[in-house]
Short mmCIF file of C-alpha atoms in Angstrom, two decimals:
data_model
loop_
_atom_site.label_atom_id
_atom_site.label_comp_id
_atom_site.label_asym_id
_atom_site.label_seq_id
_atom_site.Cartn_x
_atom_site.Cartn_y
_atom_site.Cartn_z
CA UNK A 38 49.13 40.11 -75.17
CA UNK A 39 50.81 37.08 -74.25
CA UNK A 40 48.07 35.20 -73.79
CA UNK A 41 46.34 33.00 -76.52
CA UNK A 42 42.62 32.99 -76.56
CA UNK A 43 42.30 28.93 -77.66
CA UNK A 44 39.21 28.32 -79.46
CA UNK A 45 38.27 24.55 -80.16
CA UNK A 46 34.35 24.95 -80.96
CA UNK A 47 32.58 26.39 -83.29
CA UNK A 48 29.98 27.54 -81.26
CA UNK A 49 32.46 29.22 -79.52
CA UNK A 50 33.65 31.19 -82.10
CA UNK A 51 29.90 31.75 -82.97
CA UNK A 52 29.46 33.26 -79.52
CA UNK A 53 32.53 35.67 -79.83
CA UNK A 54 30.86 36.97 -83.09
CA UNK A 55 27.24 37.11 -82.01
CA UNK A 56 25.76 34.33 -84.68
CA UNK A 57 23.70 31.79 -84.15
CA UNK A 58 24.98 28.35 -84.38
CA UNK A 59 22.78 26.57 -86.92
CA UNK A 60 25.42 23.55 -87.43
CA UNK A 61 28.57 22.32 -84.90
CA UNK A 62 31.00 21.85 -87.71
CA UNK A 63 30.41 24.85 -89.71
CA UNK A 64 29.59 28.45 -89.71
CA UNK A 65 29.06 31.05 -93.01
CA UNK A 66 28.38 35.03 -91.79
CA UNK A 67 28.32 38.74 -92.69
CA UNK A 68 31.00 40.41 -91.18
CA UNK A 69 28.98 43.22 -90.95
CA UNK A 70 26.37 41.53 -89.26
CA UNK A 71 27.99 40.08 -86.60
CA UNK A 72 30.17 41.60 -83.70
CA UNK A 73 33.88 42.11 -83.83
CA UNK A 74 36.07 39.97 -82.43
CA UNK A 75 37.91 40.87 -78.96
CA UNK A 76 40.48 43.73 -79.97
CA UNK A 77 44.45 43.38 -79.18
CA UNK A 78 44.50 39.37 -78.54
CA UNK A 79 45.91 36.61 -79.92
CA UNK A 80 43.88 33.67 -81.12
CA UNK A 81 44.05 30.16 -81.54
CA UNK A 82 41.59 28.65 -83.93
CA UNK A 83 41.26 24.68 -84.27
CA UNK A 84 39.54 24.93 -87.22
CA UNK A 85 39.98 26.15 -91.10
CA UNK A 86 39.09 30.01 -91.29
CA UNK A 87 38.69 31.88 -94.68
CA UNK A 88 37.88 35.64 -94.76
CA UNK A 89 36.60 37.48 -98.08
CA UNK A 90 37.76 41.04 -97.34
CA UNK A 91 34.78 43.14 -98.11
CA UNK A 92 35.55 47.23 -96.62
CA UNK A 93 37.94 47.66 -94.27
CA UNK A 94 38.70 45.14 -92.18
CA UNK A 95 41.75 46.53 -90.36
CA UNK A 96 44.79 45.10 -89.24
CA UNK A 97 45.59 41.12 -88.69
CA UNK A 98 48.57 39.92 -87.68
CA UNK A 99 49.50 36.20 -88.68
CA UNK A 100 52.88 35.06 -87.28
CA UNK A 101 55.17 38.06 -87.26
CA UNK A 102 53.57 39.60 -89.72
CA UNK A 103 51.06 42.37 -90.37
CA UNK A 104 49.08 43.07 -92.95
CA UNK A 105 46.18 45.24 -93.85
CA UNK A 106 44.63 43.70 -96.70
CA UNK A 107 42.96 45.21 -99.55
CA UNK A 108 39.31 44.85 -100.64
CA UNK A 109 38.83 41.33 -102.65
CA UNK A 110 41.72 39.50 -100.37
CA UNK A 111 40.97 36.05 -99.61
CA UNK A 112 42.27 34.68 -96.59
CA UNK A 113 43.17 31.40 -95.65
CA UNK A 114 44.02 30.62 -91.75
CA UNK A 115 44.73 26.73 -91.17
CA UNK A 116 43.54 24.94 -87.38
CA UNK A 117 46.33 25.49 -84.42
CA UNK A 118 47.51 29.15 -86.22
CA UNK A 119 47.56 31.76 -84.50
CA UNK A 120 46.43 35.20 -85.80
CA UNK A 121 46.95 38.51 -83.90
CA UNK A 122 44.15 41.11 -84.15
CA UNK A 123 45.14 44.75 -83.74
CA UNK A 124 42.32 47.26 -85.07
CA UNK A 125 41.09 50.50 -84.44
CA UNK A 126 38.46 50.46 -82.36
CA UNK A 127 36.38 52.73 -84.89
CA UNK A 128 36.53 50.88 -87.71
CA UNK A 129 33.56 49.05 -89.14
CA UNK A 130 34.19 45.58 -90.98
CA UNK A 131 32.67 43.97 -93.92
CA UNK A 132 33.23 40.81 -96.04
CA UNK A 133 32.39 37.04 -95.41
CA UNK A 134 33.60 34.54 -93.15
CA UNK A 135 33.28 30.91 -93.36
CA UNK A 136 34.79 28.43 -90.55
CA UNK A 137 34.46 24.48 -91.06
CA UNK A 138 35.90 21.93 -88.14
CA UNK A 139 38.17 18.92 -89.54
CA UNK A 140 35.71 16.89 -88.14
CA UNK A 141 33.15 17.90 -90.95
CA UNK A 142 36.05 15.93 -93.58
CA UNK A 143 36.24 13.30 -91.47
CA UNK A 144 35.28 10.09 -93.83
CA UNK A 145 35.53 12.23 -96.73
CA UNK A 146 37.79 12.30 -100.02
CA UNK A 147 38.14 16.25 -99.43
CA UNK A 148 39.19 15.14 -95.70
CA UNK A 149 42.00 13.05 -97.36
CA UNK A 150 43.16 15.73 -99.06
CA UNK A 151 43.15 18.78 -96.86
CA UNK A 152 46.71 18.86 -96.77
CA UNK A 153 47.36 19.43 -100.61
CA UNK A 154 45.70 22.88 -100.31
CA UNK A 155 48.96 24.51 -99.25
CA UNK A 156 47.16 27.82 -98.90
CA UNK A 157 46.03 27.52 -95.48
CA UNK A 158 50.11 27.59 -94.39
CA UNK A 159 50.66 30.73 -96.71
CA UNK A 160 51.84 33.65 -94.37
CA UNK A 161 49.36 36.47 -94.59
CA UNK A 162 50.88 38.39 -96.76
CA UNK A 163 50.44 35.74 -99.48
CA UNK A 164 47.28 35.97 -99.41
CA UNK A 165 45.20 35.67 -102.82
CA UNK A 166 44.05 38.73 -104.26
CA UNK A 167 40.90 38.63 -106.50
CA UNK A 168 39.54 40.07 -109.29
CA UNK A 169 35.99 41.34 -109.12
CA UNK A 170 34.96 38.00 -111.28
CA UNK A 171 36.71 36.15 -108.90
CA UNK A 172 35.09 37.85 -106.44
CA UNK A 173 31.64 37.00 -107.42
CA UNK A 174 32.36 32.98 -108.02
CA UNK A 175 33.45 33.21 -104.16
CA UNK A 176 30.89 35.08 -103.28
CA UNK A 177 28.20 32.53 -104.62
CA UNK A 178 29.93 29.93 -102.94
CA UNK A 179 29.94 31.16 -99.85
CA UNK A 180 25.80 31.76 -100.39
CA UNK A 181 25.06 27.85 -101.42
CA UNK A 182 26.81 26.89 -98.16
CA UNK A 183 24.68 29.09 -96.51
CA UNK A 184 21.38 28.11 -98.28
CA UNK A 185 22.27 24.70 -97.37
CA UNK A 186 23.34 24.90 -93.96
CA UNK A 187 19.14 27.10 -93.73
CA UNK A 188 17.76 23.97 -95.29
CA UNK A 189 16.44 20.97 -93.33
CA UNK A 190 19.24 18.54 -92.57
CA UNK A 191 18.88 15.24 -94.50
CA UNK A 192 21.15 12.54 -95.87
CA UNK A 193 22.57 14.93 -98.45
CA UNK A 194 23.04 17.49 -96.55
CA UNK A 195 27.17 16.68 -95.41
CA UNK A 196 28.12 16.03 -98.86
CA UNK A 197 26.66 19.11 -100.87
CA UNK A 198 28.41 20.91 -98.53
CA UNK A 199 31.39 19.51 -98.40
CA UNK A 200 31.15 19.50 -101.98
CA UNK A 201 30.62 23.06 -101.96
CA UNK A 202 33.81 23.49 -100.12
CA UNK A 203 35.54 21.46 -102.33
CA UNK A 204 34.49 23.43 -105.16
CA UNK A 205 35.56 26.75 -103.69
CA UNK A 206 38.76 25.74 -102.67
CA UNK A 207 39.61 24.19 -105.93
CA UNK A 208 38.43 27.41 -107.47
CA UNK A 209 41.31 29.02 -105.02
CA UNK A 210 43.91 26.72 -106.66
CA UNK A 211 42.96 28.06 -110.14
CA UNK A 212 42.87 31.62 -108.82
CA UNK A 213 46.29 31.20 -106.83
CA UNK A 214 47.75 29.57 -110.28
CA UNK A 215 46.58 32.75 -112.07
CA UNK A 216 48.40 35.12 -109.15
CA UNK A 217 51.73 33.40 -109.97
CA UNK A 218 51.70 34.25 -113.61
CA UNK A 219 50.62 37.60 -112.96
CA UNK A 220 53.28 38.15 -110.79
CA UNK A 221 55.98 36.86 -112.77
CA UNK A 222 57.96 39.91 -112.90
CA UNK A 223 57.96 39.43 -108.92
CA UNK A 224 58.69 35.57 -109.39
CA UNK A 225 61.79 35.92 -111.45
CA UNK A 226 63.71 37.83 -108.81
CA UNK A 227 63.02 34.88 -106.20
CA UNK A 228 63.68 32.34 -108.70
CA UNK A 229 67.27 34.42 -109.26
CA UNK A 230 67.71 35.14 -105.75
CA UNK A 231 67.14 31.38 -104.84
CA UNK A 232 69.87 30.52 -107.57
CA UNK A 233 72.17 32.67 -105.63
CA UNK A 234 71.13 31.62 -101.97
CA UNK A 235 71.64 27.94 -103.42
CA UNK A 236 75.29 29.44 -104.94
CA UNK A 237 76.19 31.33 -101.48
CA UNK A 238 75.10 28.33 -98.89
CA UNK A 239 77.20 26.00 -100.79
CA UNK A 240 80.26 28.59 -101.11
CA UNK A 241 80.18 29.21 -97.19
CA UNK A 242 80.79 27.11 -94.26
CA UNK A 243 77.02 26.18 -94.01
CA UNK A 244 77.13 22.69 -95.40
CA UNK A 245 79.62 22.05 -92.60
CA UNK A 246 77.71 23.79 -89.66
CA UNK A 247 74.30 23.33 -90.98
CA UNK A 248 74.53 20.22 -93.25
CA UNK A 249 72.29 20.17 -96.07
CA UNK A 250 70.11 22.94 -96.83
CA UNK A 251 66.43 22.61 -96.82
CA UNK A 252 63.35 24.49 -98.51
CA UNK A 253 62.33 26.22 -95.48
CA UNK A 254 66.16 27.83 -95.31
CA UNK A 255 65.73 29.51 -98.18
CA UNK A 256 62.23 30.19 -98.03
CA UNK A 257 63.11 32.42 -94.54
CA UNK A 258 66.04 33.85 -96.22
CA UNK A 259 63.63 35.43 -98.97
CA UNK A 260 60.87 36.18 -96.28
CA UNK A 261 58.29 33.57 -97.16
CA UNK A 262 56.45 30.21 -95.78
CA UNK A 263 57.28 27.13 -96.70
CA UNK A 264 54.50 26.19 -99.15
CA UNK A 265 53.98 29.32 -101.06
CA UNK A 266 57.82 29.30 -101.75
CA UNK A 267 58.04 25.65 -103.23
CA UNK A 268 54.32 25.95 -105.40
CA UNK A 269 55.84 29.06 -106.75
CA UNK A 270 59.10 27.60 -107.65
CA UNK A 271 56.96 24.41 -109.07
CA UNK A 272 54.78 26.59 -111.05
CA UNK A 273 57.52 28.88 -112.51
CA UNK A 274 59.82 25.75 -113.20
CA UNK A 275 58.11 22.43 -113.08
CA UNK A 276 60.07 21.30 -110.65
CA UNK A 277 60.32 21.36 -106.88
CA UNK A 278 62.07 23.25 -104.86
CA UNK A 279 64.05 20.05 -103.01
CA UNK A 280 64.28 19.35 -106.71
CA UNK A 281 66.45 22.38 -107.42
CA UNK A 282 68.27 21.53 -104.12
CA UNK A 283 69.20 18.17 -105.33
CA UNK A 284 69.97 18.86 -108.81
CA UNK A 285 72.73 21.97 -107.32
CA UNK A 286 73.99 18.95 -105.27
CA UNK A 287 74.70 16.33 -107.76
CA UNK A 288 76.00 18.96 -109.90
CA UNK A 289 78.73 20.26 -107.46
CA UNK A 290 79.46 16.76 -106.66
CA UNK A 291 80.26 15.73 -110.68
CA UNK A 292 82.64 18.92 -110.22
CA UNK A 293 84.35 17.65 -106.98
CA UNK A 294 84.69 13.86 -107.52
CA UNK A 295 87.51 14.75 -110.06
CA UNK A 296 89.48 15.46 -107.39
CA UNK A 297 90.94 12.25 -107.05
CA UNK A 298 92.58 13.56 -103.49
CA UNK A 299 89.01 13.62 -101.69
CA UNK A 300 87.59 10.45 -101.12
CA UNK A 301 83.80 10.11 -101.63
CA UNK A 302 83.11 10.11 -98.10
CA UNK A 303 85.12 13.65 -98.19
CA UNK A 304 83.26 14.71 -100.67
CA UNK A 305 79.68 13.81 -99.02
CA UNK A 306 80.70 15.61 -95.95
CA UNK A 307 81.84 19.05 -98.04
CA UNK A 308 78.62 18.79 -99.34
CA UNK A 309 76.34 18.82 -95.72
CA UNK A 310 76.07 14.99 -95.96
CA UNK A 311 75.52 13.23 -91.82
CA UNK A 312 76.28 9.82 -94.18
CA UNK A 313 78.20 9.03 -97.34
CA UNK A 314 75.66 6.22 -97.99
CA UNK A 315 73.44 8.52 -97.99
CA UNK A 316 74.80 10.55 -100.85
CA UNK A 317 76.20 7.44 -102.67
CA UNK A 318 72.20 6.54 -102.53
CA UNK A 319 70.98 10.11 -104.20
CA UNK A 320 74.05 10.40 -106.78
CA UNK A 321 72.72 7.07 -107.94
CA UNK A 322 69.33 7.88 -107.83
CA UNK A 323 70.09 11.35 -110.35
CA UNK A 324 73.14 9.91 -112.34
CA UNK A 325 72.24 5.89 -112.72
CA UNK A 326 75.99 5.44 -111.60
CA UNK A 327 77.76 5.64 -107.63
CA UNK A 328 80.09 8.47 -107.45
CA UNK A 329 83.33 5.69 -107.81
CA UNK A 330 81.49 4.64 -110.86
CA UNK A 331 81.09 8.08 -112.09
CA UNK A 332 84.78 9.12 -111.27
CA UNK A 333 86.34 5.73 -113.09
CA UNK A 334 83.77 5.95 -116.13
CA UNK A 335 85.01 9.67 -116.68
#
């Protein structure tokens, strides 16, 4: 189980799941149709995978985490992740898969801005759940890729694809944005729990030990990545989750530079500052005024 089947091609991918390769950059199946992948290994894809969950599709395991996703999950796997497959050997799959090399972006706008679709770094248990609407506008997307990719290659071939992909994942951002709100009840305890993280870290000796704290702290401490924690806390709020950091900063720092014992540079360090200047720089930023400034103007 330690080892980590790398996969780099997509024709070698193809080959694990029995499909032809009709293009080197790109692949849309059947589940059903095509052969399961080995059972019980790790793999390492260098390439952008999304899975619509059709039946059951067992067990995947992304990071340290399992999940057995329902019917209508979309899932997002970005290039160099590795996912863990653990299934019954019994079970039958169904759903679609589509796989697309970075290479295929390469020269394109969408290329440019692969890394704003923060999905594909969403553990697997954020994955987007859809209704059976949603469902179908995937679906259909996943078909004119295909048709295309069955047509004869000509000069507008690469960009009605990669239009096509463009399209779908942008219809994933709308669909994610709808998940948040319909989740708020769930959102508001993070968003209250994050308050008191931020209240606790600063209360402790972390600031010391640790220094400042940073989005992924806090997104561990409540069990999820990175990027689905801070779009959630800028859809709920407006603002981003270093944002909220920041803000708790400046304001314990207005508290503390009334203390006319503790120097600035005293103060910076209290609050998980390597550099005063460095705080002097982001007090200014937030305030318009240095902390001396502050402290003599008040």
């Amino acid at each position: 189980m330690n080892t980590i089947l790398k996969i780099d091609k997509i024709s070698q991918y193809n080959t694990l799941r029995g499909i032809e390769t009709i293009h080197p950059l790109i692949s849309v199946f059947d589940i059903s149709d095509s052969k399961m992948l080995p059972n019980h290994v790790k793999m390492n894809l260098a390439f952008y995978s999304i899975y619509l969950k059709g039946g059951d599709c067992g067990e995947l395991k992304y990071g340290r985490k399992t999940y057995d996703y329902e019917e209508g999950t979309l899932i997002f796997i970005g290039p160099g992740q590795v996912m863990e497959i653990n299934n019954d050997e019994n079970y039958k799959p169904t759903g679609l898969g589509l796989v697309f090399h970075p290479d295929l972006l390469k020269g394109s706008e969408l290329g440019k801005r692969m890394d704003t679709y923060t999905f594909f770094s969403y553990e697997i248990t954020e994955a987007l759940h859809l209704s059976e609407k949603e469902r179908q506008i995937i679906k259909e997307l996943f078909d004119k890729i295909k048709f295309e990719l069955q047509q004869t290659i000509d000069k507008h071939s690469k960009s009605i694809i990669i239009n096509t992909i463009e399209l779908l994942l942008n219809y994933c951002v709308r669909f994610y944005d709808r998940q948040f709100i319909t989740r708020e009840n769930l959102n508001t305890g993070i968003l209250s729990r994050f308050e008191q993280l931020l209240n606790d870290y600063f209360k402790s000796e972390n600031p010391n030990k640790l220094g400042l704290p940073s989005v992924s702290y806090f997104a561990e401490c409540l069990h999820l990545s990175a990027n689905y924690f801070g779009d959630l806390i800028k859809k709920e709020t407006g603002k981003t989750a270093q944002e909220h950091i920041q803000l708790k900063i400046i304001d314990l720092a207005k508290e503390r530079i009334f203390d006319v014992d503790k120097s600035v540079s005293e103060i910076a360090f209290e609050l998980g500052f390597k550099y005063p200047q460095h705080f002097n720089r982001m007090f200014k930023k937030t305030t318009g005024y240095t902390p001396n400034e502050y402290r003599f103007l008040n």
